[in-house]
mmCIF file of C-alpha atoms in Angstrom:
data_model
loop_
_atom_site.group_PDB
_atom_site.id
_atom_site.type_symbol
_atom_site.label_atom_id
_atom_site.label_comp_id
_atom_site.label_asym_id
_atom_site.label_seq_id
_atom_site.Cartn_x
_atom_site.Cartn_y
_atom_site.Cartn_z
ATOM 1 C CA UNK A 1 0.618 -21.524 52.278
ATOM 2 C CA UNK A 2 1.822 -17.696 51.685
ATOM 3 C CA UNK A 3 3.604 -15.687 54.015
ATOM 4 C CA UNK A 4 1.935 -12.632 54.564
ATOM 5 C CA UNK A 5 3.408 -9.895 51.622
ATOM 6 C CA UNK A 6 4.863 -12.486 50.348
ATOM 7 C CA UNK A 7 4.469 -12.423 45.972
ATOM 8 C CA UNK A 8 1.753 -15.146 45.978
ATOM 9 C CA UNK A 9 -0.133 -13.935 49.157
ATOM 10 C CA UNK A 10 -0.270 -10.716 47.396
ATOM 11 C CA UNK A 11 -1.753 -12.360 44.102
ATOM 12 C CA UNK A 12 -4.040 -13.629 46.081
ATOM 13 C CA UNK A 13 -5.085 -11.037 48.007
ATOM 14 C CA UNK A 14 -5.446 -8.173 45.440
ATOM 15 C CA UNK A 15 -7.563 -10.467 43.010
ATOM 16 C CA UNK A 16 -9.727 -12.089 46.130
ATOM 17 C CA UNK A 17 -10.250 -9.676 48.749
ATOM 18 C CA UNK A 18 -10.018 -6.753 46.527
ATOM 19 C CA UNK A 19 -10.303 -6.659 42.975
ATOM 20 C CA UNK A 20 -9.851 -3.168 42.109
ATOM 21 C CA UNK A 21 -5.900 -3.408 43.147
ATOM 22 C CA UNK A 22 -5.924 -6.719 40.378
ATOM 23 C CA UNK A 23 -3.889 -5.800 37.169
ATOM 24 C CA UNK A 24 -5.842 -7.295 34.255
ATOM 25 C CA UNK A 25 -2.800 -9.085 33.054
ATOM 26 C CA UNK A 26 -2.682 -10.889 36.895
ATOM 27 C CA UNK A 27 -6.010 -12.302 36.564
ATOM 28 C CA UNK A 28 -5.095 -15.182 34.841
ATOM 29 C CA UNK A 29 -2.318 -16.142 36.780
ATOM 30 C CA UNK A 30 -4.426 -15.637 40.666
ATOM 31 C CA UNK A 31 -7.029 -17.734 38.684
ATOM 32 C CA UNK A 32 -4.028 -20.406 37.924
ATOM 33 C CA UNK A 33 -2.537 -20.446 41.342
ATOM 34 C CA UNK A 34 -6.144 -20.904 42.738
ATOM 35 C CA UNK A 35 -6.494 -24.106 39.896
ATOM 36 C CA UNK A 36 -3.038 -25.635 41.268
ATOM 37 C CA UNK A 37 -3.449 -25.048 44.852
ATOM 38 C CA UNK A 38 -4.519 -28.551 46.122
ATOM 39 C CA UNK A 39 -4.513 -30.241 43.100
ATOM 40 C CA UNK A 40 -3.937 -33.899 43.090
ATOM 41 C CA UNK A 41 -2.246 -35.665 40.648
ATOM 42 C CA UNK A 42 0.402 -38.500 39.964
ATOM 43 C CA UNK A 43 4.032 -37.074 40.082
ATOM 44 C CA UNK A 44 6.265 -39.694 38.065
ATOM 45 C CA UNK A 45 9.689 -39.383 39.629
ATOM 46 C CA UNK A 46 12.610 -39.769 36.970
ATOM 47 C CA UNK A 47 16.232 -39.239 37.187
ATOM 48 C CA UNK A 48 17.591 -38.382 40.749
ATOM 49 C CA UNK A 49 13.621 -38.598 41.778
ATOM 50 C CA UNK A 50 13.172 -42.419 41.306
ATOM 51 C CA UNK A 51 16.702 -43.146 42.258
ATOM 52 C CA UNK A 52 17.340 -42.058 45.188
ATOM 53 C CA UNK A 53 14.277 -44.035 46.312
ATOM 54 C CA UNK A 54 12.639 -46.377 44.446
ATOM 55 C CA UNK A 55 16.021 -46.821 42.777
ATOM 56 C CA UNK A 56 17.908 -48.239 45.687
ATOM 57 C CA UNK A 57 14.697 -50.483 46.333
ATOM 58 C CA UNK A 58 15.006 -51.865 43.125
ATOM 59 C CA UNK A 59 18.379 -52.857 43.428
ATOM 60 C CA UNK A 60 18.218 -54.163 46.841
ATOM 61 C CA UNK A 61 15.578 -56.838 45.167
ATOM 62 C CA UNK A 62 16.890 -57.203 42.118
ATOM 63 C CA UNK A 63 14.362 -55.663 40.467
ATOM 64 C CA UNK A 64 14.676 -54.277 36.250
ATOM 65 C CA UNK A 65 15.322 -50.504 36.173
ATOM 66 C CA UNK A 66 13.854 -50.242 32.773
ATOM 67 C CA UNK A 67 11.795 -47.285 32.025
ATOM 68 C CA UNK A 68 8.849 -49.663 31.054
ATOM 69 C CA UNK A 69 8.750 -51.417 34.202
ATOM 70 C CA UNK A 70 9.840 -48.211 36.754
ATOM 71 C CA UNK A 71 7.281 -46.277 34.916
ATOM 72 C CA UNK A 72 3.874 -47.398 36.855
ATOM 73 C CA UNK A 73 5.862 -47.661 40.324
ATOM 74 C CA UNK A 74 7.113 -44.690 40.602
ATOM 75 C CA UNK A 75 3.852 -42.803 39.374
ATOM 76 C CA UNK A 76 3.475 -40.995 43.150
ATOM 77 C CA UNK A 77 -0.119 -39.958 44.428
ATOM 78 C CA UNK A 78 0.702 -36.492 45.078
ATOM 79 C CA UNK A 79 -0.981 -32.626 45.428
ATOM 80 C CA UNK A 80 0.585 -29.620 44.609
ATOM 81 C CA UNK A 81 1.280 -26.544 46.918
ATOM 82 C CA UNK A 82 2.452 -23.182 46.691
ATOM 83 C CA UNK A 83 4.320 -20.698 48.973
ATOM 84 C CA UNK A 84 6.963 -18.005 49.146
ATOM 85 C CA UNK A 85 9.800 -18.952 49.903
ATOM 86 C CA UNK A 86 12.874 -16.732 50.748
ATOM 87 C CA UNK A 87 13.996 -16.932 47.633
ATOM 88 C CA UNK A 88 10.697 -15.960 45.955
ATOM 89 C CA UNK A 89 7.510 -18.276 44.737
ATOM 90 C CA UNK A 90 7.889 -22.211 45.222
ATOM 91 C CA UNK A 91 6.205 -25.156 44.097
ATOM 92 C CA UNK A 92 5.768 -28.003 46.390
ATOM 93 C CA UNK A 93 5.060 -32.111 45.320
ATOM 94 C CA UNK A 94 3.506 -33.811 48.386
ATOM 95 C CA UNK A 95 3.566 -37.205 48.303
ATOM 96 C CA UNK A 96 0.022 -38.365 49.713
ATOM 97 C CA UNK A 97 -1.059 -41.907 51.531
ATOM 98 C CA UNK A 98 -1.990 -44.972 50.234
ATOM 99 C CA UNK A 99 -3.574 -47.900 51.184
ATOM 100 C CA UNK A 100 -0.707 -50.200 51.941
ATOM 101 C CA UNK A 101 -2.951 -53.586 49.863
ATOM 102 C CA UNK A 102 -3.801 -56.068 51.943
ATOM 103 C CA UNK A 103 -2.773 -54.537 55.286
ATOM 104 C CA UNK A 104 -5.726 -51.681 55.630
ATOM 105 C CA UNK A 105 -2.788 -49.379 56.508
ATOM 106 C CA UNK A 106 -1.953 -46.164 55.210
ATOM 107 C CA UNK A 107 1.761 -45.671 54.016
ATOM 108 C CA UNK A 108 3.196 -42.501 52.039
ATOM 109 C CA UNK A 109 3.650 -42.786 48.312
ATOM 110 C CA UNK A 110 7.331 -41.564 48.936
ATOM 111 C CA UNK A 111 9.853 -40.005 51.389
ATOM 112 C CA UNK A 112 10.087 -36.460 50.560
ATOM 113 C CA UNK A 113 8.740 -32.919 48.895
ATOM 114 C CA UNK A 114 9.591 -32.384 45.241
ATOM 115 C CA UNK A 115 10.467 -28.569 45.625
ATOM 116 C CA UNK A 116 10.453 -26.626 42.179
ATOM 117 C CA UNK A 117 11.261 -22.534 42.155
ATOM 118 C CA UNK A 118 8.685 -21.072 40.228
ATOM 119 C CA UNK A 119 11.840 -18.911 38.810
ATOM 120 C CA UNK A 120 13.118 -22.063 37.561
ATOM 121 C CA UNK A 121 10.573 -23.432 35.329
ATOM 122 C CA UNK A 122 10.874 -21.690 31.886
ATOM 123 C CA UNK A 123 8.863 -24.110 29.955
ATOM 124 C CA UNK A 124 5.478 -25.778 30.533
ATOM 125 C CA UNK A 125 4.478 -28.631 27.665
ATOM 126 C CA UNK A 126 2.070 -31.487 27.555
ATOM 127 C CA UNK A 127 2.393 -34.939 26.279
ATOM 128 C CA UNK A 128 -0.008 -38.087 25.830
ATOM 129 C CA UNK A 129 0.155 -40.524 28.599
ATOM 130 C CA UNK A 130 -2.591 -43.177 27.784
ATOM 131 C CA UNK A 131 -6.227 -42.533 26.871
ATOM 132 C CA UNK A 132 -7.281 -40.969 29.323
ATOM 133 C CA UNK A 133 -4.166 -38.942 31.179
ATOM 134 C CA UNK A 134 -1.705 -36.869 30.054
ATOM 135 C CA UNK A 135 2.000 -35.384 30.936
ATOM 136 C CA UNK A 136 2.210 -32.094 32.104
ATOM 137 C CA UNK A 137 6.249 -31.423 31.904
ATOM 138 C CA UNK A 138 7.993 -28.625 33.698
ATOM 139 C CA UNK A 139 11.463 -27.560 31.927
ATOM 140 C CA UNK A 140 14.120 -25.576 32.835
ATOM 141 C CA UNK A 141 16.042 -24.197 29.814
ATOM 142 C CA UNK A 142 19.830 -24.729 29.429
ATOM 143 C CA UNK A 143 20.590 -21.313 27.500
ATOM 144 C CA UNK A 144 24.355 -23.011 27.007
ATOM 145 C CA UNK A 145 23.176 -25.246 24.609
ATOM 146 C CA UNK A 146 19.703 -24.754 23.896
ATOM 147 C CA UNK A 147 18.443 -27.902 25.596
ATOM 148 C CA UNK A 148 15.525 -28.231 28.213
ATOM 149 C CA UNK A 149 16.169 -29.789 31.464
ATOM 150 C CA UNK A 150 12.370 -31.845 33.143
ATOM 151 C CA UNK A 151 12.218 -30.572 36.448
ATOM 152 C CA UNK A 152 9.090 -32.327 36.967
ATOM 153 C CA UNK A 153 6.480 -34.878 34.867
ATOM 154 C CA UNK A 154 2.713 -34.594 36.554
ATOM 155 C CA UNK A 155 0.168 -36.960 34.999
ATOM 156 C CA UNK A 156 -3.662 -35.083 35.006
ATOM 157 C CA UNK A 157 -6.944 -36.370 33.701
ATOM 158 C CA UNK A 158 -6.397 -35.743 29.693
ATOM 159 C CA UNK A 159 -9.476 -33.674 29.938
ATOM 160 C CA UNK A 160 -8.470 -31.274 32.119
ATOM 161 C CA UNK A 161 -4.779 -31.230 30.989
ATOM 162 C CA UNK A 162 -5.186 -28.005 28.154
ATOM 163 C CA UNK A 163 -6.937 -26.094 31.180
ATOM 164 C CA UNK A 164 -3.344 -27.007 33.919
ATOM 165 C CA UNK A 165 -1.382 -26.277 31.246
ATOM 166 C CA UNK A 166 -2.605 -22.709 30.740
ATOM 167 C CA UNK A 167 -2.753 -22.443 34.616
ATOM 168 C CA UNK A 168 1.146 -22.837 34.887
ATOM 169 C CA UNK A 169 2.245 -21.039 32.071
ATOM 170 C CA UNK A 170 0.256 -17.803 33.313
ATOM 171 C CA UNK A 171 2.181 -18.381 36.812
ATOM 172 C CA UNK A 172 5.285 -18.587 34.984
ATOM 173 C CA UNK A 173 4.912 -15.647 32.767
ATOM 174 C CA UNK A 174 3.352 -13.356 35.753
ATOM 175 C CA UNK A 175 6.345 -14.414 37.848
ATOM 176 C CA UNK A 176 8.394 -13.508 34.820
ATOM 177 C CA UNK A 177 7.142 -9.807 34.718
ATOM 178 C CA UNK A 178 7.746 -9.737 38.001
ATOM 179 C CA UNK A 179 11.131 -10.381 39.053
ATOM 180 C CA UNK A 180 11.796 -7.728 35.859
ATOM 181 C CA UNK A 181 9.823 -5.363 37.157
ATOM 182 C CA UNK A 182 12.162 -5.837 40.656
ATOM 183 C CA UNK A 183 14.953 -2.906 40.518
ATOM 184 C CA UNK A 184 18.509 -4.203 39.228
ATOM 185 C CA UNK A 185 20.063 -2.842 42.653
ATOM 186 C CA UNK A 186 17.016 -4.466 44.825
ATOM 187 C CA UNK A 187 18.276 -8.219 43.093
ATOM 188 C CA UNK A 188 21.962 -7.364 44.704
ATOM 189 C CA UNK A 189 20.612 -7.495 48.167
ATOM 190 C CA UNK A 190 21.178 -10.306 49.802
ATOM 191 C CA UNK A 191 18.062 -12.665 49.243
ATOM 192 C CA UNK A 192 16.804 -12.755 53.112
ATOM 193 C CA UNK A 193 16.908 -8.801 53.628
ATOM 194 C CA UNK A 194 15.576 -8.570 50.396
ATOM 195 C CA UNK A 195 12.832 -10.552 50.311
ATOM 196 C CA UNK A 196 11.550 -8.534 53.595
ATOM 197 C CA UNK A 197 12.128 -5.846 52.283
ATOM 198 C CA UNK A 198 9.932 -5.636 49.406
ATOM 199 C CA UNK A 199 7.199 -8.073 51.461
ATOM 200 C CA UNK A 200 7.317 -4.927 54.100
ATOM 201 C CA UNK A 201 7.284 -2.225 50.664
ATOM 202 C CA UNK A 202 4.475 -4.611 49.213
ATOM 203 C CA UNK A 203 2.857 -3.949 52.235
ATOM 204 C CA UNK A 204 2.633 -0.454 52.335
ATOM 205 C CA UNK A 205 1.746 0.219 49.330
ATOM 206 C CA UNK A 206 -1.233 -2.350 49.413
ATOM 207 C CA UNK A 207 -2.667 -0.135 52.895
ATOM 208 C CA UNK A 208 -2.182 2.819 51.292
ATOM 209 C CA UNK A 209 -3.999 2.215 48.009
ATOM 210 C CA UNK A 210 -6.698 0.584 49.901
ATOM 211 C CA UNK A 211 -6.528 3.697 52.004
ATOM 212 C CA UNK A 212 -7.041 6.295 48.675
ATOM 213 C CA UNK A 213 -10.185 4.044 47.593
ATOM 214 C CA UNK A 214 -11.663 4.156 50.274
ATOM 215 C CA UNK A 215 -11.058 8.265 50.544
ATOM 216 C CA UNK A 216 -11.988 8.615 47.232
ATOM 217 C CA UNK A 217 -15.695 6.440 48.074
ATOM 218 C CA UNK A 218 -16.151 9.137 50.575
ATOM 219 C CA UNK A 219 -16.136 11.698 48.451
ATOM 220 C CA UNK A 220 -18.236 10.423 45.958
ATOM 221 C CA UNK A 221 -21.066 9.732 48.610
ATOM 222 C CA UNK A 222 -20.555 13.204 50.013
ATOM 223 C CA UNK A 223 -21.343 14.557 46.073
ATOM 224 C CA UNK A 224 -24.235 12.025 45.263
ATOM 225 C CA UNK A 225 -25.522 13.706 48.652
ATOM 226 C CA UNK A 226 -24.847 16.834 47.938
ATOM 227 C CA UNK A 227 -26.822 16.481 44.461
ATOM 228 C CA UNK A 228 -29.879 14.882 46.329
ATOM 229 C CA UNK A 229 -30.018 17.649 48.692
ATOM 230 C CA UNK A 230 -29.959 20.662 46.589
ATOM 231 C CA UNK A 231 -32.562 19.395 44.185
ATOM 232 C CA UNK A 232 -30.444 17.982 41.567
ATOM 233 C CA UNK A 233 -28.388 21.253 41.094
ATOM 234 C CA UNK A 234 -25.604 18.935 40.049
ATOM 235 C CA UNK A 235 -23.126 21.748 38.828
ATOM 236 C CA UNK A 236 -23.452 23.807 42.479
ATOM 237 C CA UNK A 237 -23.499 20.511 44.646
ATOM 238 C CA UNK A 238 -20.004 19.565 42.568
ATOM 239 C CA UNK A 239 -18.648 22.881 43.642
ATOM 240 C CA UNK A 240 -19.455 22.596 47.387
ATOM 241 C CA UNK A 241 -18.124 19.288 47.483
ATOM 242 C CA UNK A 242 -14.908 19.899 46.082
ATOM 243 C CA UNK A 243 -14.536 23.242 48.159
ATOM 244 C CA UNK A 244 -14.812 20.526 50.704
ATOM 245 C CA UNK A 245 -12.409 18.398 49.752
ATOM 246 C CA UNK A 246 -10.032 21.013 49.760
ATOM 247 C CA UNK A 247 -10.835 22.111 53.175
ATOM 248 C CA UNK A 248 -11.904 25.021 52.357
#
């Protein structure tokens, strides 16, 4: 969910609701979000993921914590959500039911939200599961020593795993030109105020270019009329409109 101004409601709303407010370069990314919104997938939790849950379960049974073995139970039935946060775009894991086998009963896959800033993610790659999945890994890049961090490892259906690559990487690179597009003294603000602040400037500016296309509709009906009237005196009709226009 997007709050209202908020930088994804906005990339939805241009490209959705009106088109002629899209940049081209946006498209792909609105067309991402709209991919990733929803989609379900199996989130394999690794590092502090697994162990702060399935870890300590392990352990209390003296189960193996060998990647081999941890691999298949902590593959996590999840979809993916978006929404802007206060500190700007934010992905969201959510764990989904399962069948608890045997029982009939529904239980969820695991005990929290995997939340990932979309300003974090610097990298999107893919890697070969099995035959028929693949890994989709999101990386945050350590510029200290020119290592990659996994934020998060999604397993898709391998056929579809080129097309939710793309999908990210366009979020990541719109949300890119965005924050550098953000003034250098805006950033400084604290990230609250700020955040309402340009959702309120977003806004405006939305209203008021919907507001000049929908003036400047007007005044091309009031020519195309004015070109039917006169008999198709196009020149004359053009000058009466724009005297018009002008208030004349």
């Amino acid at each position: 969910m997007s709050s209202i101004g908020g930088p994804l409601f906005l990339l939805r709303w241009k490209g959705g609701i009106c088109p002629c407010l899209e940049k081209p370069e946006d498209k792909g990314a609105r067309l991402g979000l709209e991919l990733l919104s929803g989609l379900p997938l199996k989130w394999y939790r690794t590092g502090r993921d697994a162990k702060s849950i399935g870890g300590m379960v392990s352990n209390w049974f003296g189960g193996s914590s060998s990647k081999s073995q941890a691999s298949d139970v902590d593959a996590v039935d999840s979809i993916l959500e978006w929404i802007d946060a206060e500190k700007g775009p934010e992905l969201q894991i959510k764990p989904q039911q399962q069948e608890n086998p045997g029982s009939g009963l529904k239980r969820q896959s695991a005990g929290y939200i995997k939340t990932i800033s979309l300003s974090q993610i610097d990298k999107v790659s893919k890697s070969q599961n099995d035959t028929n999945s693949s890994f989709i890994i999101l990386q945050s890049e350590k510029k200290e020593n020119s290592s990659n961090t996994d934020l998060a490892t999604l397993s898709v259906p391998k056929s579809d795993s080129e097309q939710i690559k793309e999908a990210f990487t366009q979020l990541v690179e719109w949300d890119g030109r965005r924050r550098a597009a953000i003034p250098e003294e805006e950033r400084e603000i604290d990230e609250e105020t700020g955040f309402k602040q340009r959702a309120q400037k977003a806004a405006h500016f939305a209203k008021r270019e919907i507001e000049m296309q929908k003036s400047r509709r007007e005044r091309e009906k009031r020519k195309a009329s004015l070109v039917k009237e006169t008999g198709g005196l196009k020149y004359t009709a053009l000058a009466m409109a724009n005297r018009m226009d002008d208030g004349i």
